[in-house]
CSV table of C-alpha atoms in Angstrom, one decimal:
chain,number,residue,atom,x,y,z
A,1,MET,CA,136.1,-35.8,41.7
A,2,ILE,CA,135.9,-32.1,41.0
A,3,ARG,CA,132.1,-32.3,40.7
A,4,PHE,CA,131.9,-34.2,44.0
A,5,ALA,CA,134.0,-31.6,45.8
A,6,LEU,CA,132.0,-28.7,44.4
A,7,THR,CA,128.7,-30.4,45.4
A,8,ALA,CA,130.0,-31.0,49.0
A,9,CYS,CA,131.1,-27.4,49.2
A,10,LEU,CA,127.7,-26.1,48.1
A,11,LEU,CA,126.0,-28.3,50.7
A,12,LEU,CA,128.2,-27.0,53.5
A,13,THR,CA,127.6,-23.4,52.6
A,14,ALA,CA,123.9,-24.1,52.5
A,15,LEU,CA,123.8,-25.3,56.1
A,16,PRO,CA,122.5,-22.7,58.6
A,17,ALA,CA,124.9,-21.2,61.0
A,18,ALA,CA,125.0,-22.8,64.4
A,19,ALA,CA,123.2,-20.9,67.2
A,20,ASP,CA,125.4,-18.9,69.5
A,21,CYS,CA,124.3,-20.7,72.7
A,22,VAL,CA,125.1,-19.4,76.2
A,23,VAL,CA,127.4,-21.4,78.5
A,24,ALA,CA,128.2,-21.0,82.1
A,25,ALA,CA,131.5,-19.3,81.4
A,26,ASP,CA,129.7,-16.5,79.5
A,27,LEU,CA,128.4,-15.1,82.8
A,28,ALA,CA,131.9,-13.7,83.6
A,29,THR,CA,131.8,-11.4,80.5
A,30,GLY,CA,128.0,-10.9,80.3
A,31,VAL,CA,124.9,-12.4,78.8
A,32,SER,CA,122.3,-10.4,77.0
A,33,PHE,CA,118.5,-11.1,77.0
A,34,ALA,CA,115.2,-9.7,75.8
A,35,ARG,CA,111.8,-9.8,77.5
A,36,ALA,CA,108.3,-9.7,76.2
A,37,ASP,CA,107.8,-6.1,77.3
A,38,GLY,CA,110.3,-5.1,74.6
A,39,HIS,CA,113.1,-4.2,76.9
A,40,LYS,CA,116.6,-5.7,76.6
A,41,GLY,CA,118.9,-6.5,79.5
A,42,ARG,CA,122.2,-7.8,80.5
A,43,VAL,CA,123.4,-10.1,83.3
A,44,ILE,CA,127.0,-10.5,84.5
A,45,ALA,CA,128.8,-12.0,87.5
A,46,LYS,CA,130.7,-9.6,89.7
A,47,GLY,CA,132.5,-11.0,92.7
A,48,ASP,CA,130.1,-13.3,94.6
A,49,GLY,CA,127.0,-11.7,93.1
A,50,VAL,CA,125.1,-11.6,89.9
A,51,PHE,CA,124.2,-8.1,88.6
A,52,VAL,CA,121.1,-7.8,86.3
A,53,ASP,CA,120.3,-4.8,84.2
A,54,TYR,CA,116.7,-5.2,83.1
A,55,ALA,CA,116.8,-2.0,81.0
A,56,ALA,CA,120.2,-2.1,79.2
A,57,GLY,CA,120.3,0.6,76.6
A,58,ALA,CA,117.0,2.3,77.6
A,59,PRO,CA,117.5,6.1,77.5
A,60,VAL,CA,115.9,7.0,80.8
A,61,TRP,CA,114.4,3.7,82.1
A,62,THR,CA,116.5,2.1,84.9
A,63,ASP,CA,116.2,-1.3,86.5
A,64,ASN,CA,119.4,-2.5,88.1
A,65,ARG,CA,119.5,-5.3,90.6
A,66,GLN,CA,122.4,-6.7,92.6
A,67,THR,CA,121.5,-10.3,93.4
A,68,TRP,CA,122.5,-13.7,94.6
A,69,LEU,CA,122.0,-16.1,91.6
A,70,GLY,CA,119.9,-13.6,89.8
A,71,ILE,CA,117.0,-14.4,92.1
A,72,TYR,CA,117.6,-13.2,95.6
A,73,GLU,CA,117.7,-9.4,95.3
A,74,LEU,CA,120.0,-7.5,97.6
A,75,VAL,CA,120.2,-4.0,96.1
A,76,SER,CA,118.0,-2.5,93.4
A,77,THR,CA,117.6,0.8,91.7
A,78,ARG,CA,114.6,1.5,89.6
A,79,PHE,CA,113.4,4.5,87.7
A,80,TYR,CA,110.4,3.8,85.5
A,81,VAL,CA,110.1,6.5,82.9
A,82,GLU,CA,109.4,5.6,79.2
A,83,GLU,CA,109.6,9.0,77.6
A,84,PRO,CA,112.8,11.0,77.6
A,85,GLY,CA,110.7,14.2,78.0
A,86,SER,CA,108.9,13.1,81.1
A,87,VAL,CA,109.4,15.1,84.3
A,88,GLY,CA,108.5,14.7,87.9
A,89,GLY,CA,109.5,11.1,88.4
A,90,GLY,CA,112.0,9.7,90.9
A,91,SER,CA,114.0,6.6,91.5
A,92,THR,CA,113.3,3.8,94.0
A,93,ASP,CA,116.4,2.4,95.8
A,94,THR,CA,115.9,-0.7,97.9
A,95,VAL,CA,118.3,-2.7,100.1
A,96,GLN,CA,117.2,-6.2,101.2
A,97,SER,CA,118.7,-8.6,103.6
A,98,PHE,CA,117.8,-12.3,104.0
A,99,ARG,CA,117.8,-14.1,107.4
A,100,GLY,CA,120.0,-17.0,106.6
A,101,LYS,CA,121.5,-17.8,103.2
A,102,PRO,CA,118.9,-18.9,100.6
A,103,PRO,CA,119.7,-22.0,98.7
A,104,VAL,CA,120.6,-22.7,95.1
A,105,PRO,CA,117.2,-23.8,93.5
A,106,VAL,CA,116.7,-27.5,93.3
A,107,ALA,CA,113.5,-28.7,91.5
A,108,GLY,CA,110.8,-29.9,93.9
A,109,GLN,CA,112.2,-28.0,96.9
A,110,GLY,CA,111.8,-24.5,98.3
A,111,TRP,CA,112.8,-22.0,101.0
A,112,SER,CA,111.0,-19.8,103.5
A,113,GLY,CA,112.5,-17.1,105.6
A,114,VAL,CA,112.3,-13.4,106.6
A,115,VAL,CA,113.4,-10.6,104.3
A,116,LYS,CA,114.0,-7.1,105.6
A,117,ALA,CA,113.9,-4.2,103.1
A,118,HIS,CA,114.9,-0.5,103.4
A,119,THR,CA,113.6,1.7,100.6
A,120,ARG,CA,114.5,5.2,99.6
A,121,GLN,CA,111.8,6.8,97.4
A,122,ASN,CA,113.4,9.7,95.7
A,123,ASN,CA,111.3,12.6,94.3
A,124,SER,CA,112.4,15.2,91.9
A,125,SER,CA,110.1,17.8,93.4
A,126,GLU,CA,111.1,20.3,96.1
A,127,PHE,CA,109.8,18.0,98.7
A,128,GLY,CA,112.7,15.6,98.1
A,129,GLY,CA,112.1,11.9,99.1
A,130,TYR,CA,111.3,9.6,102.0
A,131,ASP,CA,112.5,6.4,103.5
A,132,TYR,CA,110.5,3.4,104.7
A,133,ASP,CA,111.2,-0.1,106.1
A,134,ASP,CA,109.4,-3.4,105.3
A,135,ARG,CA,109.6,-6.9,106.8
A,136,PHE,CA,108.3,-9.8,104.7
A,137,LYS,CA,107.7,-13.4,105.2
A,138,ALA,CA,109.1,-14.9,102.0
A,139,SER,CA,108.3,-18.2,100.5
A,140,PHE,CA,110.1,-19.6,97.5
A,141,ALA,CA,108.9,-22.6,95.5
A,142,PHE,CA,111.3,-24.4,93.1
A,143,LEU,CA,109.1,-26.0,90.5
A,144,ALA,CA,109.7,-29.0,88.2
A,145,GLU,CA,112.6,-28.7,85.8
A,146,LYS,CA,111.7,-28.2,82.1
A,147,THR,CA,113.4,-27.4,78.9
A,148,VAL,CA,112.9,-24.1,77.0
A,149,LYS,CA,114.2,-22.8,73.7
A,150,LEU,CA,115.6,-19.3,73.4
A,151,SER,CA,117.4,-17.8,70.4
A,152,GLY,CA,117.6,-21.3,68.8
A,153,CYS,CA,119.2,-23.0,71.9
A,154,SER,CA,117.6,-25.4,74.4
A,155,TYR,CA,118.2,-24.7,78.1
A,156,LYS,CA,117.1,-26.5,81.3
A,157,VAL,CA,115.2,-24.2,83.6
A,158,ILE,CA,113.7,-24.4,87.1
A,159,PRO,CA,110.8,-21.9,87.5
A,160,VAL,CA,111.0,-20.2,90.9
A,161,GLU,CA,107.9,-18.6,92.4
A,162,ALA,CA,108.0,-16.4,95.4
A,163,ASN,CA,105.5,-14.7,97.7
A,164,PHE,CA,106.4,-11.8,99.9
A,165,VAL,CA,103.9,-11.0,102.7
A,166,GLY,CA,104.3,-7.9,104.8
A,167,LYS,CA,102.2,-5.9,107.2
A,168,ASP,CA,101.3,-3.2,104.7
A,169,ASN,CA,102.7,-4.5,101.5
A,170,SER,CA,102.8,-7.8,99.7
A,171,PHE,CA,103.9,-8.9,96.2
A,172,THR,CA,104.9,-11.9,94.1
A,173,GLN,CA,107.7,-12.7,91.7
A,174,ARG,CA,108.7,-15.4,89.3
A,175,TRP,CA,112.0,-16.3,87.7
A,176,LEU,CA,113.4,-18.9,85.4
A,177,TYR,CA,116.6,-20.3,86.9
A,178,PHE,CA,119.1,-21.8,84.5
A,179,PRO,CA,120.9,-24.5,86.6
A,180,ASP,CA,123.6,-25.1,84.0
A,181,LEU,CA,124.3,-21.4,83.7
A,182,GLY,CA,124.2,-20.4,87.3
A,183,PHE,CA,121.7,-17.5,87.2
A,184,GLY,CA,118.0,-16.7,87.0
A,185,LEU,CA,116.0,-14.0,85.3
A,186,GLU,CA,112.6,-12.5,86.4
A,187,THR,CA,109.7,-13.4,84.2
A,188,ARG,CA,106.7,-12.2,86.2
A,189,GLN,CA,105.9,-9.6,88.9
A,190,ASN,CA,102.6,-9.3,90.7
A,191,GLY,CA,100.8,-11.3,88.0
A,192,ALA,CA,102.3,-9.3,85.0
A,193,ASP,CA,104.0,-11.7,82.6
A,194,ILE,CA,107.3,-10.4,81.2
A,195,GLY,CA,108.7,-13.6,79.9
A,196,LEU,CA,112.1,-14.1,78.1
A,197,THR,CA,112.2,-13.9,74.3
A,198,ALA,CA,116.0,-14.1,73.7
A,199,LEU,CA,119.2,-15.1,75.4
A,200,LYS,CA,122.7,-14.7,73.9
A,201,PRO,CA,126.3,-14.1,74.9
A,202,ALA,CA,126.9,-10.4,75.3
């Protein structure tokens, strides 16, 4: 009996620890993630919105986005500087409004509409900054649902691809939307892949 109990104890201690998987309730306190570009981030629910920090912990690199569902970006502040000693850069602050409320992604469906954007390009030189406005025809495609594995856990995702076409400026974005978690995270911008490599409760 003692030998059996000891053997069982050894078997239990040899089992690997269960993965700390993200659940929908974690969004209220924050979820951390990592992307293929080496940057770490954090996503958290605040009020009716989802706030995503794509550069959490970076010394001088800023990429904060106030969104609906982590996909539809309403307010963003970006300051792309990699070296703490770099000078002469400036942040880009953008406020976007969607004509009509975009939908929660459903695989096989999509949404098209007009997006208006006002951007303030700050400049650290004596010339200050400048403002400009854009108007885009936006088209969102919600692709087939699939399962991905991150940090040892399996999640259902719906890839979301968007094209923004304006008079003087056009761009593309791609996200992975987690229907069971209630948020999406950007994985591609203008053809540059920046896929997710980790996802954990914060």
